[in-house]
Tab-separated table of C-alpha atoms in Angstrom:
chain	number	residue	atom	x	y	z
S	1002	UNK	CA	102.371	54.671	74.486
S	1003	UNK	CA	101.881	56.547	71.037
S	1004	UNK	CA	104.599	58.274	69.914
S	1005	UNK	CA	104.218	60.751	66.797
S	1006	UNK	CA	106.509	62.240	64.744
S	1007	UNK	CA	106.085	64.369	62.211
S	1008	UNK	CA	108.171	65.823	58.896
S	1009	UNK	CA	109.493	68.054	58.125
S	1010	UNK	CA	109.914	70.528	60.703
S	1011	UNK	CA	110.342	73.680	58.400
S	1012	UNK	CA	108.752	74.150	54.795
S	1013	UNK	CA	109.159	77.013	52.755
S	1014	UNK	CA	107.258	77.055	49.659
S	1015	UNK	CA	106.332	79.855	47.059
S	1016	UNK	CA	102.985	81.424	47.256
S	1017	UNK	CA	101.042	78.957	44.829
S	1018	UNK	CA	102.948	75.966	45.316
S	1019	UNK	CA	101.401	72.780	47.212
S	1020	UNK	CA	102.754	72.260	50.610
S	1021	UNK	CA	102.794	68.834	52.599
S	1022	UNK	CA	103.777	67.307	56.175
S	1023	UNK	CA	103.945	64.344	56.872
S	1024	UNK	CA	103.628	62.501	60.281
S	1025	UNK	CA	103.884	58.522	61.491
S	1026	UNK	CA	102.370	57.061	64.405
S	1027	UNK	CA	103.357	54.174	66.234
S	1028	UNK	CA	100.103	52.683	68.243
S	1029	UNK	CA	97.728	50.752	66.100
S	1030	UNK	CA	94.543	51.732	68.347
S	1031	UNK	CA	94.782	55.007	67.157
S	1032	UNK	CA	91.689	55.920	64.703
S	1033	UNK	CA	91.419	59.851	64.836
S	1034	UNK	CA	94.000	62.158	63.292
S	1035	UNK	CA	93.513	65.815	63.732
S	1036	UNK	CA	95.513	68.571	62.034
S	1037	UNK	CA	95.562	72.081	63.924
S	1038	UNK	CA	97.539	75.308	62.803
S	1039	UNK	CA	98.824	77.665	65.268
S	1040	UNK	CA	99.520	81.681	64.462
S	1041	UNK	CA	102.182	83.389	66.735
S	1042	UNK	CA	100.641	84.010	69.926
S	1043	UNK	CA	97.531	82.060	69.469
S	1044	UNK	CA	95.475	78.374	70.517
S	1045	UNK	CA	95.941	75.706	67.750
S	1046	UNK	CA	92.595	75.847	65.378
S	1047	UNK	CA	91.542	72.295	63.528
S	1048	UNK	CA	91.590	72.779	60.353
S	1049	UNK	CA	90.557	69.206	58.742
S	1050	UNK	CA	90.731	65.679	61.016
S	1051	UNK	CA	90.490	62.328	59.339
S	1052	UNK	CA	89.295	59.155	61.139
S	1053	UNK	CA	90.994	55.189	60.498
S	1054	UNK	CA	87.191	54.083	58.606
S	1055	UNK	CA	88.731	56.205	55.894
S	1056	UNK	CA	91.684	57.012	53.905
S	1057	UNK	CA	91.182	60.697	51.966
S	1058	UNK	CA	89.551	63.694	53.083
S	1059	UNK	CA	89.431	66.876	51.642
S	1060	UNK	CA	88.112	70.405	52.286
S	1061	UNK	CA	88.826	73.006	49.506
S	1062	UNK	CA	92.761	73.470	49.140
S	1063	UNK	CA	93.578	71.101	52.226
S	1064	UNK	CA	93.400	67.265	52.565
S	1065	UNK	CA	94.553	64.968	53.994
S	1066	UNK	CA	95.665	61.258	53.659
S	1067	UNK	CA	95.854	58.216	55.932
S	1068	UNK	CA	97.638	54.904	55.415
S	1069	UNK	CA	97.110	52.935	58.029
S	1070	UNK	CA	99.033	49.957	57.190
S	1071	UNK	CA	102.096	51.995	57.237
S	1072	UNK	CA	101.173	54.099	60.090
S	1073	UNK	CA	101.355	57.587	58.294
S	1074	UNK	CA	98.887	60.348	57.256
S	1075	UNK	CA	99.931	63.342	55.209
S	1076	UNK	CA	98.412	67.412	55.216
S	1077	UNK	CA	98.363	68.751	51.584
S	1078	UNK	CA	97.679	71.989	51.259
S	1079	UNK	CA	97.416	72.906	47.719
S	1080	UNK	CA	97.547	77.010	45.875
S	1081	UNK	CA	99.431	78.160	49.206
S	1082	UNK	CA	98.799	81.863	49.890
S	1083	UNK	CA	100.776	83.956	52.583
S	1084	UNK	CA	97.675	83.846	55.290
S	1085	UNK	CA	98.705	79.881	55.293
S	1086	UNK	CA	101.891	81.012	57.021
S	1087	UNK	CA	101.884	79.232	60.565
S	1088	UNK	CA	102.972	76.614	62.610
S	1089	UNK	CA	101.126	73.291	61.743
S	1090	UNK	CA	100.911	70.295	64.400
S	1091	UNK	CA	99.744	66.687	63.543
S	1092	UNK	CA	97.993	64.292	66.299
S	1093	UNK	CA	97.069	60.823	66.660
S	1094	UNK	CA	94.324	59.413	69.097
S	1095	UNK	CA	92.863	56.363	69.835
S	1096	UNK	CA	91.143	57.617	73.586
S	1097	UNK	CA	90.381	60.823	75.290
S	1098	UNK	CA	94.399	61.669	74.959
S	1099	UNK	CA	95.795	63.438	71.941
S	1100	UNK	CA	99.818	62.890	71.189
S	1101	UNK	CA	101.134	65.423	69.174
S	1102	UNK	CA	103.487	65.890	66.974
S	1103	UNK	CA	106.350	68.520	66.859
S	1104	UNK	CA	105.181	71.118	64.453
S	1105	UNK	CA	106.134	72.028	61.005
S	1106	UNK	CA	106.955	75.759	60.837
S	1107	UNK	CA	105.323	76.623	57.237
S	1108	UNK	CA	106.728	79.892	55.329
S	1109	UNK	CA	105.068	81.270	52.212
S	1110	UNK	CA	106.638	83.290	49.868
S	1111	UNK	CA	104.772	85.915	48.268
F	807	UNK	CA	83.251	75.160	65.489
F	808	UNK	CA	82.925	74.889	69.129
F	809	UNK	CA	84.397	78.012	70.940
F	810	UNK	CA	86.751	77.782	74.346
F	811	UNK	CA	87.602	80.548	75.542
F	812	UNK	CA	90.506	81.637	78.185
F	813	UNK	CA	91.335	84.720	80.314
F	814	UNK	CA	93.257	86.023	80.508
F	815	UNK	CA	95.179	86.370	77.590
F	816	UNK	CA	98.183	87.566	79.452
F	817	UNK	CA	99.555	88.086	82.866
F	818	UNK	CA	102.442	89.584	84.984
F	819	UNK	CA	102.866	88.684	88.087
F	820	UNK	CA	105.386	89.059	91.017
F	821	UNK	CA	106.967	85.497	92.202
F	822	UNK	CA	106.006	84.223	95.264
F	823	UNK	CA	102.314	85.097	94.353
F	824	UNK	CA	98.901	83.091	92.603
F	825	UNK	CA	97.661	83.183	89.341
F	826	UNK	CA	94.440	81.819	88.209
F	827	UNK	CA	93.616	81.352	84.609
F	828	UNK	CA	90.495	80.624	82.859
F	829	UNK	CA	89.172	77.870	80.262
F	830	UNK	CA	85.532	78.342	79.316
F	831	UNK	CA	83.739	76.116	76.463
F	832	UNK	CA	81.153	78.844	75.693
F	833	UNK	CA	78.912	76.992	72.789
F	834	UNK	CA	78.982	73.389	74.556
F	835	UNK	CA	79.345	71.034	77.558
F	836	UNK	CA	82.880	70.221	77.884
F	837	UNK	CA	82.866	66.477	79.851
F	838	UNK	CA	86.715	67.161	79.881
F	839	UNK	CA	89.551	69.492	79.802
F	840	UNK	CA	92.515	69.255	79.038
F	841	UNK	CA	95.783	72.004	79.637
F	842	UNK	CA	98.410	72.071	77.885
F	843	UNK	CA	102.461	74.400	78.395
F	844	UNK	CA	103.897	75.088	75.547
F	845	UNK	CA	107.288	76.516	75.639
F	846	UNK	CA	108.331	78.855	72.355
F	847	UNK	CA	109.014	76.845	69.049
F	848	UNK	CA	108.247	73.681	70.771
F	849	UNK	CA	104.946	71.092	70.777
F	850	UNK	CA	102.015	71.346	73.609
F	851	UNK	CA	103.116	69.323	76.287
F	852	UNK	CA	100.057	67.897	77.996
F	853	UNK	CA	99.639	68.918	81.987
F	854	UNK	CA	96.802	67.642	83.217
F	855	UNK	CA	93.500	66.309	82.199
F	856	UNK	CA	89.725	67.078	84.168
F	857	UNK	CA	86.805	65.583	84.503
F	858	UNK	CA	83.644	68.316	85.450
F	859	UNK	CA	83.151	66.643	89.181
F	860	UNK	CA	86.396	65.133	89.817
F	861	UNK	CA	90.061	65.546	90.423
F	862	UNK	CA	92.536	66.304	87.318
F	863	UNK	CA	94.761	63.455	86.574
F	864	UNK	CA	98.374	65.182	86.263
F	865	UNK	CA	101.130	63.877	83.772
F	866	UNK	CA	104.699	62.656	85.402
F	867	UNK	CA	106.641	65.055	86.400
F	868	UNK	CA	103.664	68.388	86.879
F	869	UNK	CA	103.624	69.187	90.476
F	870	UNK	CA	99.727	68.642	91.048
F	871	UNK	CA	99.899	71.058	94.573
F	872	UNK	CA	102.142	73.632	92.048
F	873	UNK	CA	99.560	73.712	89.366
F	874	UNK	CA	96.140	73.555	90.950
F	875	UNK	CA	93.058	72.469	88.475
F	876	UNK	CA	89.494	72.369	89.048
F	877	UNK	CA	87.130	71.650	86.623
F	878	UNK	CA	83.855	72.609	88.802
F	879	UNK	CA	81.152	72.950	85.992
F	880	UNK	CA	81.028	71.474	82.548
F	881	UNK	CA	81.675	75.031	80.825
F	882	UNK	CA	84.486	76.030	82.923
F	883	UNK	CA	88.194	74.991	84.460
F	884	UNK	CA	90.876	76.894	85.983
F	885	UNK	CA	94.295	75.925	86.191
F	886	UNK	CA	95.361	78.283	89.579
F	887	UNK	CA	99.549	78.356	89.086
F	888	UNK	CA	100.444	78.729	92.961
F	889	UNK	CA	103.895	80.560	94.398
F	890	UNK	CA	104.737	81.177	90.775
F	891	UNK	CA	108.467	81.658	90.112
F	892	UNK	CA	110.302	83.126	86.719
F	893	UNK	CA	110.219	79.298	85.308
F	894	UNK	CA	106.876	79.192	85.369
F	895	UNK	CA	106.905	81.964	82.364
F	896	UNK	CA	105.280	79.995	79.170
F	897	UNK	CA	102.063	79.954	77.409
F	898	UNK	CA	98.982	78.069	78.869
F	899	UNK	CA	96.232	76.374	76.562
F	900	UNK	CA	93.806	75.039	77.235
F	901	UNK	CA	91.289	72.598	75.326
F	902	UNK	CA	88.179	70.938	75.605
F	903	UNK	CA	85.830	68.002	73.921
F	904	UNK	CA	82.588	67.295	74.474
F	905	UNK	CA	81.186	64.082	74.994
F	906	UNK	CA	81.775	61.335	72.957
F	907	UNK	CA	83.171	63.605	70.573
F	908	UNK	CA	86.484	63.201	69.091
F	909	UNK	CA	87.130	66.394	68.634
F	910	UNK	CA	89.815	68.702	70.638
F	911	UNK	CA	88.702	72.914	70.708
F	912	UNK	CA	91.503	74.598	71.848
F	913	UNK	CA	91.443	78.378	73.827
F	914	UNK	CA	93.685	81.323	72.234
F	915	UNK	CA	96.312	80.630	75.464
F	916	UNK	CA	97.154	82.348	78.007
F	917	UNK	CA	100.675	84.488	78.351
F	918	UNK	CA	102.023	83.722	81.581
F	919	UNK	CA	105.430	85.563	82.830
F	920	UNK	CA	106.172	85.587	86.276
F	921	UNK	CA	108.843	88.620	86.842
């Protein structure tokens, strides 16, 4: 099966700096790769997905990148303010079934 | 966005006794649902995943007569946590797509803590 795992698994950056996690999959049928961020006590929320037919997307101050000879797609999140502050979980699909990865708990220093 | 919604967003209950929680996709047909456990500081670990009309296929190792799910309409599923005991305390999401969509909605969780 797929098996994701994702880098690193805290990130503390200063408000302003870029921020960027990185994950790898393993299973080469896998063509969707969301990115969700969780608050404390809350659902994960999508916040940009890419799909295999491509290899950059962005949406304002977060993109994300794909490589899928090497099995790896990055989050950038760029001008980082405090309300970016949460926990941030990659996924890979290639079916119905989402693998995740573990989380990167991201920290933003005003 | 699509919306899912759950309820509630927290419960106490005694052991020994039911709780049923609620996943509703409330701006779309969900053709499947999906519930997740997640366990503080950790990843979602998948539970089960329902089809609207059919039974939930469970992952190894989540007691399917424990953790009862029925997905009886294509807005809603309830994942009914039976005889409930103190290890059953952790935080319940839901999620749901819609068709041939790719994309995963999650709900806001539910706080579960059996006392």
């Amino acid at each position: 099966g797929e098996n994701v795992e994702q880098h690193p698994s805290t990130l503390s950056v200063q408000e302003g700096d870029s921020a960027v996690i990185k994950c790898t999959y393993s299973d080469s049928a896998s063509n969707y790769f969301p990115w969700y961020k969780q608050e404390l006590g809350k659902g994960p929320q999508l916040i940009i997905d890419i799909r295999s037919n491509v290899g950059e997307k962005k949406d304002q101050r977060i993109a994300v990148t794909l490589n899928k000879t090497a099995k790896h797609f990055s989050l950038h999140i760029t001008e980082t303010q405090p309300e970016d502050s949460a926990v941030y979980f990659c996924a890979a699909s290639g079916s119905v079934q989402f693998y995740f990865g573990t989380g990167t708990s991201l920290t933003v220093i005003p | 966005g699509a919306v899912v919604s759950q309820h509630p967003s927290w419960v106490i209950c005694k052991s020994g006794t039911s709780v049923k929680i609620e996943c509703r996709s409330l701006d779309f047909q969900a053709t499947t649902m999906f519930w997740y456990r997640q366990f503080p500081k950790q990843s979602l670990m998948l539970m089960a995943t329902s089809n609207e009309g059919s039974k939930a296929t469970y992952e190894q190792g989540v007691e399917k007569d424990k953790f009862l799910i029925n997905h009886a309409s294509l807005t809603l599923s309830t994942l009914t946590v039976t005889s409930a005991h103190p290890e059953d305390s952790s935080f319940y999401i839901c999620s749901a797509i819609s068709g041939s969509s790719y994309e995963q909605y999650f709900g806001p969780g539910t706080r579960l803590t059996v006392t």
